PDB file of C-alpha atoms in Angstrom:
ATOM      1  CA  MET A   1       0.000   0.000   0.000  1.00 94.00           C
ATOM      2  CA  ASN A   2       1.996   2.961  -1.276  1.00 96.00           C
ATOM      3  CA  GLY A   3       1.195   6.470  -0.091  1.00 97.00           C
ATOM      4  CA  VAL A   4       2.719   9.919  -0.248  1.00 98.00           C
ATOM      5  CA  VAL A   5       3.849  12.038   2.687  1.00 98.00           C
ATOM      6  CA  ARG A   6       3.874  15.731   1.784  1.00 98.00           C
ATOM      7  CA  ILE A   7       5.956  18.272   3.669  1.00 98.00           C
ATOM      8  CA  CYS A   8       5.301  21.814   2.467  1.00 98.00           C
ATOM      9  CA  GLY A   9       6.742  25.202   3.216  1.00 98.00           C
ATOM     10  CA  LEU A  10      10.161  24.478   4.696  1.00 98.00           C
ATOM     11  CA  GLN A  11      12.079  27.774   4.672  1.00 98.00           C
ATOM     12  CA  PRO A  12      15.784  27.289   5.322  1.00 98.00           C
ATOM     13  CA  GLU A  13      18.339  30.001   4.716  1.00 97.00           C
ATOM     14  CA  THR A  14      21.459  28.966   2.836  1.00 97.00           C
ATOM     15  CA  ILE A  15      24.214  30.136   0.546  1.00 96.00           C
ATOM     16  CA  ILE A  16      22.887  29.494  -2.954  1.00 96.00           C
ATOM     17  CA  GLY A  17      23.684  31.078  -6.290  1.00 93.00           C
ATOM     18  CA  CYS A  18      26.341  31.452  -8.924  1.00 93.00           C
ATOM     19  CA  TYR A  19      27.002  35.187  -8.673  1.00 91.00           C
ATOM     20  CA  ASP A  20      29.794  36.446  -6.421  1.00 92.00           C
ATOM     21  CA  TRP A  21      27.424  38.518  -4.273  1.00 91.00           C
ATOM     22  CA  GLU A  22      25.241  35.442  -3.685  1.00 90.00           C
ATOM     23  CA  ARG A  23      28.202  33.549  -2.251  1.00 91.00           C
ATOM     24  CA  THR A  24      28.482  36.033   0.634  1.00 93.00           C
ATOM     25  CA  ILE A  25      24.911  35.997   1.980  1.00 94.00           C
ATOM     26  CA  LYS A  26      22.307  33.474   3.045  1.00 95.00           C
ATOM     27  CA  GLN A  27      19.081  33.475   1.062  1.00 95.00           C
ATOM     28  CA  ARG A  28      15.739  31.998   2.065  1.00 96.00           C
ATOM     29  CA  LEU A  29      14.417  29.109   0.012  1.00 98.00           C
ATOM     30  CA  GLU A  30      11.002  27.469   0.035  1.00 98.00           C
ATOM     31  CA  ILE A  31      11.047  23.674  -0.135  1.00 98.00           C
ATOM     32  CA  ASP A  32       8.201  21.196  -0.586  1.00 98.00           C
ATOM     33  CA  LEU A  33       8.711  17.423  -0.461  1.00 98.00           C
ATOM     34  CA  GLU A  34       6.637  14.480  -1.641  1.00 98.00           C
ATOM     35  CA  LEU A  35       7.844  11.131  -0.284  1.00 98.00           C
ATOM     36  CA  THR A  36       6.401   7.875  -1.620  1.00 98.00           C
ATOM     37  CA  ALA A  37       6.589   4.951   0.797  1.00 97.00           C
ATOM     38  CA  ASP A  38       4.825   1.766   1.811  1.00 97.00           C
ATOM     39  CA  PHE A  39       2.103   2.728   4.295  1.00 97.00           C
ATOM     40  CA  GLY A  40       0.984  -0.861   4.933  1.00 97.00           C
ATOM     41  CA  LEU A  41       2.642  -1.547   8.280  1.00 97.00           C
ATOM     42  CA  ALA A  42       2.004   1.976   9.601  1.00 97.00           C
ATOM     43  CA  ALA A  43      -1.686   1.722   8.703  1.00 97.00           C
ATOM     44  CA  GLN A  44      -1.937  -1.716  10.296  1.00 97.00           C
ATOM     45  CA  THR A  45      -0.124  -0.910  13.551  1.00 97.00           C
ATOM     46  CA  ASP A  46      -0.892   2.820  13.997  1.00 97.00           C
ATOM     47  CA  ASP A  47       2.687   3.148  15.299  1.00 97.00           C
ATOM     48  CA  LEU A  48       5.102   5.946  14.383  1.00 95.00           C
ATOM     49  CA  CYS A  49       8.069   3.573  14.346  1.00 95.00           C
ATOM     50  CA  ASN A  50       6.471   1.983  11.239  1.00 96.00           C
ATOM     51  CA  ALA A  51       5.843   5.299   9.479  1.00 96.00           C
ATOM     52  CA  LEU A  52       7.861   8.139   8.014  1.00 97.00           C
ATOM     53  CA  ASP A  53       8.579  10.602  10.816  1.00 97.00           C
ATOM     54  CA  TYR A  54       7.923  13.843   8.968  1.00 95.00           C
ATOM     55  CA  ALA A  55       9.166  15.943  11.896  1.00 97.00           C
ATOM     56  CA  ALA A  56      12.550  14.175  11.766  1.00 98.00           C
ATOM     57  CA  ILE A  57      12.680  14.444   7.975  1.00 98.00           C
ATOM     58  CA  SER A  58      11.832  18.156   8.105  1.00 98.00           C
ATOM     59  CA  GLU A  59      14.475  18.824  10.744  1.00 98.00           C
ATOM     60  CA  HIS A  60      17.121  16.933   8.783  1.00 98.00           C
ATOM     61  CA  VAL A  61      16.356  18.691   5.499  1.00 98.00           C
ATOM     62  CA  MET A  62      16.373  22.096   7.222  1.00 98.00           C
ATOM     63  CA  SER A  63      19.754  21.388   8.851  1.00 98.00           C
ATOM     64  CA  PHE A  64      21.248  19.936   5.684  1.00 98.00           C
ATOM     65  CA  VAL A  65      20.170  22.819   3.459  1.00 98.00           C
ATOM     66  CA  SER A  66      21.179  25.459   6.002  1.00 98.00           C
ATOM     67  CA  ALA A  67      24.714  24.036   6.145  1.00 98.00           C
ATOM     68  CA  ALA A  68      25.022  23.440   2.392  1.00 96.00           C
ATOM     69  CA  GLN A  69      26.509  25.703  -0.238  1.00 96.00           C
ATOM     70  CA  PHE A  70      25.427  25.155  -3.833  1.00 97.00           C
ATOM     71  CA  GLU A  71      25.438  27.311  -6.925  1.00 96.00           C
ATOM     72  CA  LEU A  72      22.412  25.722  -8.588  1.00 97.00           C
ATOM     73  CA  LEU A  73      18.985  24.753  -7.317  1.00 97.00           C
ATOM     74  CA  GLU A  74      19.248  21.639  -9.486  1.00 98.00           C
ATOM     75  CA  ALA A  75      22.315  20.423  -7.586  1.00 98.00           C
ATOM     76  CA  LEU A  76      20.722  21.217  -4.223  1.00 98.00           C
ATOM     77  CA  SER A  77      17.549  19.333  -5.222  1.00 98.00           C
ATOM     78  CA  LYS A  78      19.534  16.207  -6.100  1.00 98.00           C
ATOM     79  CA  ALA A  79      21.508  16.426  -2.846  1.00 98.00           C
ATOM     80  CA  ILE A  80      18.281  16.678  -0.801  1.00 98.00           C
ATOM     81  CA  ILE A  81      16.918  13.561  -2.489  1.00 98.00           C
ATOM     82  CA  ASP A  82      20.176  11.699  -1.863  1.00 98.00           C
ATOM     83  CA  GLU A  83      19.988  12.640   1.832  1.00 98.00           C
ATOM     84  CA  ILE A  84      16.443  11.310   2.088  1.00 98.00           C
ATOM     85  CA  PHE A  85      17.239   8.074   0.236  1.00 98.00           C
ATOM     86  CA  ASP A  86      20.229   7.510   2.542  1.00 97.00           C
ATOM     87  CA  ARG A  87      18.124   7.805   5.712  1.00 97.00           C
ATOM     88  CA  TRP A  88      14.512   6.786   5.097  1.00 97.00           C
ATOM     89  CA  PRO A  89      12.734   3.869   3.367  1.00 96.00           C
ATOM     90  CA  VAL A  90      11.122   5.808   0.546  1.00 97.00           C
ATOM     91  CA  SER A  91      10.736   4.580  -3.017  1.00 97.00           C
ATOM     92  CA  LYS A  92      10.363   7.964  -4.718  1.00 98.00           C
ATOM     93  CA  VAL A  93      11.005  11.593  -3.798  1.00 98.00           C
ATOM     94  CA  THR A  94       9.846  14.796  -5.443  1.00 98.00           C
ATOM     95  CA  VAL A  95      11.437  17.998  -4.242  1.00 98.00           C
ATOM     96  CA  HIS A  96      10.307  21.500  -5.219  1.00 98.00           C
ATOM     97  CA  VAL A  97      12.802  24.263  -4.409  1.00 98.00           C
ATOM     98  CA  ASN A  98      11.751  27.880  -4.903  1.00 97.00           C
ATOM     99  CA  LYS A  99      14.021  30.896  -4.631  1.00 95.00           C
ATOM    100  CA  PRO A 100      11.793  33.908  -3.923  1.00 92.00           C
ATOM    101  CA  GLY A 101      13.026  37.268  -5.128  1.00 82.00           C
ATOM    102  CA  SER A 102      15.627  35.897  -7.512  1.00 83.00           C
ATOM    103  CA  VAL A 103      13.900  37.345 -10.591  1.00 86.00           C
ATOM    104  CA  SER A 104      12.307  40.742 -10.083  1.00 84.00           C
ATOM    105  CA  ALA A 105       9.626  40.194 -12.743  1.00 89.00           C
ATOM    106  CA  ALA A 106       8.427  36.941 -11.119  1.00 87.00           C
ATOM    107  CA  SER A 107       6.934  36.301  -7.709  1.00 84.00           C
ATOM    108  CA  CYS A 108       9.040  33.161  -7.495  1.00 85.00           C
ATOM    109  CA  VAL A 109      11.240  30.876  -9.552  1.00 94.00           C
ATOM    110  CA  GLY A 110      12.291  27.356  -8.746  1.00 96.00           C
ATOM    111  CA  VAL A 111      12.922  23.800  -9.833  1.00 97.00           C
ATOM    112  CA  SER A 112      11.307  20.428  -9.263  1.00 98.00           C
ATOM    113  CA  LEU A 113      13.050  17.062  -9.364  1.00 98.00           C
ATOM    114  CA  THR A 114      11.581  13.577  -9.001  1.00 98.00           C
ATOM    115  CA  LEU A 115      13.734  10.475  -8.556  1.00 98.00           C
ATOM    116  CA  ALA A 116      12.839   6.876  -7.806  1.00 98.00           C
ATOM    117  CA  ARG A 117      15.129   4.719  -5.700  1.00 93.00           C
ATOM    118  CA  SER A 118      17.403   2.466  -7.725  1.00 79.00           C
ATOM    119  CA  LEU A 119      16.981  -1.189  -6.907  1.00 64.00           C
TER     120      LEU A 119
END
């Protein structure tokens, strides 16, 4: 029984960007996650130890992104997915990373990346 855990609106601050001025300041990002996992045991037992702990995942992603330094949102997105695959039993992850204020003519720009776990 596969299901999706959604975590929306994480707002870490990190060094991100390819311009020199961007490498000297932290910028706020907006991150949404969609994590596909087997819900069978969690639904049967009603026990957190058999489910994805979205508080722990959120905390880890916030800490990881805050400590990271990337030039591109694409590279950061892949690194977030790798972190999740390394720590939690998920079969697929979609990450949406928005960088508010990066283009003055747009309210927001960002990237989305979806990867399935390799068997």
